[in-house]
Amino acid sequence: MDAQPQLLRVIRLGHPALREVAEPVPEAWFGSGRLHNLAEDLKHTMIKEEGVGLAAPQVAEGFRLFAYWVPGEDGPEVSPTVIVNPEIKPVGEEIEEGWEGCLSIPGLRGVVPRYRRIKLKGRDIEGDVVSLTANGFHARVVQHEFDHLDGIVFLDRMTSMESLAFEPEWERYILSETAEEA
Ligand code: NI
């Protein structure tokens, strides 16, 4: 019988586990209850904490997997998914700037350049190969989560700290401005 998913504690910047390079998920874990439970807990915690992604290192599990989802606002919706042992490759050279936040860096937003289009290859929790091309926000979320597996956070990817903003100020001064321009 499946256990109820657990709400995991999300570690914050300053916790050393956030800066470590995660280990590949061992072959023997595919199809196991251990991997199934970790995947379910990651998805559950991501949704409860109102994030669009959560990587295992953010719950101090040093393995290469992450959960994410994409609300279908400016592209196709992706329901909560877990990708194990991912590899990513840019498709083309196009870079796009966009706003990011992180459950491990609560309350802050900043502009981060990312590849506009990427190819993602990995496995699902049963070990089956997953391969897809992601664009725009979908590609951004995957690159952000993938970085967590290498101990990298979005602040490291910012080319300038000038855009860095607290959420309430971001909502008040930046969101409202872009909404007026749209
Ligand atoms: Ni993050």
mmCIF file of C-alpha atoms and ligand atoms in Angstrom:
data_model
loop_
_atom_site.group_PDB
_atom_site.id
_atom_site.type_symbol
_atom_site.label_atom_id
_atom_site.label_comp_id
_atom_site.label_asym_id
_atom_site.label_seq_id
_atom_site.Cartn_x
_atom_site.Cartn_y
_atom_site.Cartn_z
ATOM 1 C CA MET A 1 0.000 0.000 0.000
ATOM 2 C CA ASP A 2 1.266 3.453 -0.889
ATOM 3 C CA ALA A 3 2.197 5.694 1.989
ATOM 4 C CA GLN A 4 0.896 9.264 2.003
ATOM 5 C CA PRO A 5 3.470 11.604 0.483
ATOM 6 C CA GLN A 6 5.520 13.456 3.070
ATOM 7 C CA LEU A 7 6.160 17.176 3.221
ATOM 8 C CA LEU A 8 9.955 17.427 3.139
ATOM 9 C CA ARG A 9 11.968 20.261 4.640
ATOM 10 C CA VAL A 10 13.447 22.479 1.920
ATOM 11 C CA ILE A 11 16.963 23.587 2.834
ATOM 12 C CA ARG A 12 18.030 27.164 2.223
ATOM 13 C CA LEU A 13 21.078 28.916 0.850
ATOM 14 C CA GLY A 14 23.918 28.476 3.323
ATOM 15 C CA HIS A 15 23.212 24.775 3.886
ATOM 16 C CA PRO A 16 26.289 23.051 2.427
ATOM 17 C CA ALA A 17 24.218 20.296 0.743
ATOM 18 C CA LEU A 18 22.892 22.918 -1.675
ATOM 19 C CA ARG A 19 26.417 23.416 -3.025
ATOM 20 C CA GLU A 20 27.400 19.793 -3.558
ATOM 21 C CA VAL A 21 27.462 17.888 -6.839
ATOM 22 C CA ALA A 22 24.767 15.203 -6.583
ATOM 23 C CA GLU A 23 25.377 11.503 -7.310
ATOM 24 C CA PRO A 24 23.599 9.620 -10.091
ATOM 25 C CA VAL A 25 20.641 7.558 -8.890
ATOM 26 C CA PRO A 26 21.933 3.956 -8.753
ATOM 27 C CA GLU A 27 20.534 1.518 -11.317
ATOM 28 C CA ALA A 28 19.142 -0.708 -8.546
ATOM 29 C CA TRP A 29 16.783 2.064 -7.363
ATOM 30 C CA PHE A 30 14.682 2.141 -10.542
ATOM 31 C CA GLY A 31 11.280 0.647 -9.858
ATOM 32 C CA SER A 32 11.946 0.574 -6.097
ATOM 33 C CA GLY A 33 9.714 1.875 -3.318
ATOM 34 C CA ARG A 34 12.544 4.113 -2.166
ATOM 35 C CA LEU A 35 12.715 6.019 -5.466
ATOM 36 C CA HIS A 36 8.919 6.042 -5.822
ATOM 37 C CA ASN A 37 8.522 7.574 -2.343
ATOM 38 C CA LEU A 38 11.241 10.176 -2.869
ATOM 39 C CA ALA A 39 9.650 11.170 -6.206
ATOM 40 C CA GLU A 40 6.176 11.450 -4.656
ATOM 41 C CA ASP A 41 7.529 13.453 -1.706
ATOM 42 C CA LEU A 42 9.371 15.840 -4.061
ATOM 43 C CA LYS A 43 6.222 16.492 -6.120
ATOM 44 C CA HIS A 44 4.069 16.879 -3.002
ATOM 45 C CA THR A 45 6.525 19.293 -1.368
ATOM 46 C CA MET A 46 6.966 21.302 -4.589
ATOM 47 C CA ILE A 47 3.208 21.842 -4.877
ATOM 48 C CA LYS A 48 2.635 22.563 -1.172
ATOM 49 C CA GLU A 49 5.480 25.100 -1.184
ATOM 50 C CA GLU A 50 4.099 26.651 -4.393
ATOM 51 C CA GLY A 51 7.198 26.077 -6.494
ATOM 52 C CA VAL A 52 7.408 24.999 -10.135
ATOM 53 C CA GLY A 53 10.420 22.813 -9.459
ATOM 54 C CA LEU A 54 12.243 21.034 -6.657
ATOM 55 C CA ALA A 55 15.516 19.141 -6.959
ATOM 56 C CA ALA A 56 16.527 16.352 -4.560
ATOM 57 C CA PRO A 57 19.537 18.317 -3.224
ATOM 58 C CA GLN A 58 17.056 20.976 -2.004
ATOM 59 C CA VAL A 59 15.722 18.412 0.462
ATOM 60 C CA ALA A 60 19.296 17.351 1.312
ATOM 61 C CA GLU A 61 19.095 14.188 -0.811
ATOM 62 C CA GLY A 62 22.292 14.264 -2.869
ATOM 63 C CA PHE A 63 20.969 12.420 -5.927
ATOM 64 C CA ARG A 64 20.389 13.486 -9.509
ATOM 65 C CA LEU A 65 16.641 13.845 -9.813
ATOM 66 C CA PHE A 66 14.139 16.675 -9.734
ATOM 67 C CA ALA A 67 10.435 17.351 -9.892
ATOM 68 C CA TYR A 68 8.905 20.138 -11.952
ATOM 69 C CA TRP A 69 5.717 21.247 -13.617
ATOM 70 C CA VAL A 70 4.741 23.970 -16.028
ATOM 71 C CA PRO A 71 1.493 25.908 -15.754
ATOM 72 C CA GLY A 72 0.073 26.196 -19.267
ATOM 73 C CA GLU A 73 0.163 29.978 -19.416
ATOM 74 C CA ASP A 74 2.426 30.681 -22.382
ATOM 75 C CA GLY A 75 2.929 27.234 -23.790
ATOM 76 C CA PRO A 76 1.866 23.669 -23.248
ATOM 77 C CA GLU A 77 1.142 22.613 -19.667
ATOM 78 C CA VAL A 78 3.369 19.948 -18.130
ATOM 79 C CA SER A 79 1.857 18.099 -15.178
ATOM 80 C CA PRO A 80 4.110 17.349 -12.177
ATOM 81 C CA THR A 81 6.917 15.133 -13.444
ATOM 82 C CA VAL A 82 10.066 13.628 -11.977
ATOM 83 C CA ILE A 83 13.188 13.260 -14.113
ATOM 84 C CA VAL A 84 16.031 11.029 -12.946
ATOM 85 C CA ASN A 85 19.697 11.232 -14.025
ATOM 86 C CA PRO A 86 18.985 13.994 -16.551
ATOM 87 C CA GLU A 87 21.243 15.338 -19.248
ATOM 88 C CA ILE A 88 20.525 18.600 -20.996
ATOM 89 C CA LYS A 89 21.831 20.110 -24.196
ATOM 90 C CA PRO A 90 21.049 23.513 -25.669
ATOM 91 C CA VAL A 91 19.293 23.488 -29.043
ATOM 92 C CA GLY A 92 20.579 26.538 -30.874
ATOM 93 C CA GLU A 93 22.345 29.459 -29.272
ATOM 94 C CA GLU A 94 19.396 31.670 -28.442
ATOM 95 C CA ILE A 95 19.474 33.077 -24.913
ATOM 96 C CA GLU A 96 16.448 34.590 -23.214
ATOM 97 C CA GLU A 97 16.312 36.605 -20.007
ATOM 98 C CA GLY A 98 13.552 35.866 -17.518
ATOM 99 C CA TRP A 99 12.599 36.177 -13.870
ATOM 100 C CA GLU A 100 13.380 33.359 -11.467
ATOM 101 C CA GLY A 101 12.948 32.555 -7.828
ATOM 102 C CA CYS A 102 13.917 29.506 -5.790
ATOM 103 C CA LEU A 103 12.382 27.684 -2.806
ATOM 104 C CA SER A 104 15.894 27.580 -1.303
ATOM 105 C CA ILE A 105 16.261 31.366 -1.672
ATOM 106 C CA PRO A 106 12.838 32.422 -0.431
ATOM 107 C CA GLY A 107 11.552 35.919 -1.057
ATOM 108 C CA LEU A 108 13.930 36.944 -3.848
ATOM 109 C CA ARG A 109 13.522 37.287 -7.607
ATOM 110 C CA GLY A 110 16.126 38.015 -10.232
ATOM 111 C CA VAL A 111 16.628 38.072 -13.986
ATOM 112 C CA VAL A 112 18.554 35.071 -15.310
ATOM 113 C CA PRO A 113 19.718 34.381 -18.871
ATOM 114 C CA ARG A 114 18.920 30.828 -20.051
ATOM 115 C CA TYR A 115 18.930 28.931 -23.320
ATOM 116 C CA ARG A 116 15.589 29.406 -25.019
ATOM 117 C CA ARG A 117 15.428 25.828 -26.198
ATOM 118 C CA ILE A 118 16.989 22.655 -24.787
ATOM 119 C CA LYS A 119 16.896 18.928 -25.222
ATOM 120 C CA LEU A 120 16.308 16.970 -22.008
ATOM 121 C CA LYS A 121 17.126 13.311 -21.724
ATOM 122 C CA GLY A 122 16.727 11.245 -18.569
ATOM 123 C CA ARG A 123 14.801 8.364 -17.015
ATOM 124 C CA ASP A 124 11.510 8.090 -15.195
ATOM 125 C CA ILE A 125 11.340 6.342 -11.813
ATOM 126 C CA GLU A 126 10.775 2.980 -13.508
ATOM 127 C CA GLY A 127 13.957 3.491 -15.517
ATOM 128 C CA ASP A 128 12.297 4.167 -18.860
ATOM 129 C CA VAL A 129 14.028 6.731 -21.044
ATOM 130 C CA VAL A 130 12.449 10.174 -21.229
ATOM 131 C CA SER A 131 13.485 12.472 -24.053
ATOM 132 C CA LEU A 132 11.969 15.809 -24.921
ATOM 133 C CA THR A 133 12.638 19.259 -26.287
ATOM 134 C CA ALA A 134 11.614 22.156 -24.067
ATOM 135 C CA ASN A 135 11.100 25.803 -25.018
ATOM 136 C CA GLY A 136 10.768 29.070 -23.142
ATOM 137 C CA PHE A 137 9.586 28.781 -19.545
ATOM 138 C CA HIS A 138 9.662 24.975 -19.673
ATOM 139 C CA ALA A 139 13.328 25.105 -20.762
ATOM 140 C CA ARG A 140 14.046 27.686 -18.040
ATOM 141 C CA VAL A 141 12.589 25.528 -15.255
ATOM 142 C CA VAL A 142 14.541 22.470 -16.412
ATOM 143 C CA GLN A 143 17.832 24.414 -16.576
ATOM 144 C CA HIS A 144 17.207 25.878 -13.104
ATOM 145 C CA GLU A 145 16.497 22.438 -11.584
ATOM 146 C CA PHE A 146 19.375 20.794 -13.440
ATOM 147 C CA ASP A 147 21.746 23.395 -11.982
ATOM 148 C CA HIS A 148 20.743 22.318 -8.450
ATOM 149 C CA LEU A 149 22.201 18.868 -9.230
ATOM 150 C CA ASP A 150 25.574 20.549 -9.720
ATOM 151 C CA GLY A 151 25.345 22.785 -6.654
ATOM 152 C CA ILE A 152 24.497 25.870 -8.725
ATOM 153 C CA VAL A 153 21.727 28.349 -7.803
ATOM 154 C CA PHE A 154 20.104 31.021 -9.986
ATOM 155 C CA LEU A 155 22.096 33.804 -8.311
ATOM 156 C CA ASP A 156 25.254 32.255 -9.804
ATOM 157 C CA ARG A 157 23.725 32.567 -13.290
ATOM 158 C CA MET A 158 22.736 36.236 -13.014
ATOM 159 C CA THR A 159 24.923 38.508 -15.101
ATOM 160 C CA SER A 160 24.002 41.510 -12.965
ATOM 161 C CA MET A 161 22.610 41.811 -9.443
ATOM 162 C CA GLU A 162 20.743 44.969 -10.403
ATOM 163 C CA SER A 163 17.442 43.187 -11.005
ATOM 164 C CA LEU A 164 17.495 41.355 -7.649
ATOM 165 C CA ALA A 165 14.272 42.170 -5.791
ATOM 166 C CA PHE A 166 12.245 41.098 -2.794
ATOM 167 C CA GLU A 167 8.947 39.517 -3.818
ATOM 168 C CA PRO A 168 6.564 42.203 -2.506
ATOM 169 C CA GLU A 169 8.604 44.972 -4.201
ATOM 170 C CA TRP A 170 8.901 42.851 -7.348
ATOM 171 C CA GLU A 171 5.127 42.446 -7.441
ATOM 172 C CA ARG A 172 4.510 46.105 -6.753
ATOM 173 C CA TYR A 173 7.059 47.804 -8.977
ATOM 174 C CA ILE A 174 8.074 45.300 -11.635
ATOM 175 C CA LEU A 175 5.078 43.045 -12.271
ATOM 176 C CA SER A 176 2.699 45.995 -12.408
ATOM 177 C CA GLU A 177 4.998 47.789 -14.844
ATOM 178 C CA THR A 178 5.254 44.833 -17.225
ATOM 179 C CA ALA A 179 1.488 44.342 -16.982
ATOM 180 C CA GLU A 180 0.957 47.952 -18.024
ATOM 181 C CA GLU A 181 3.281 47.528 -20.969
ATOM 182 C CA ALA A 182 1.613 44.337 -22.135
HETATM 183 NI NI NI B 1 15.742 26.455 -7.128
#
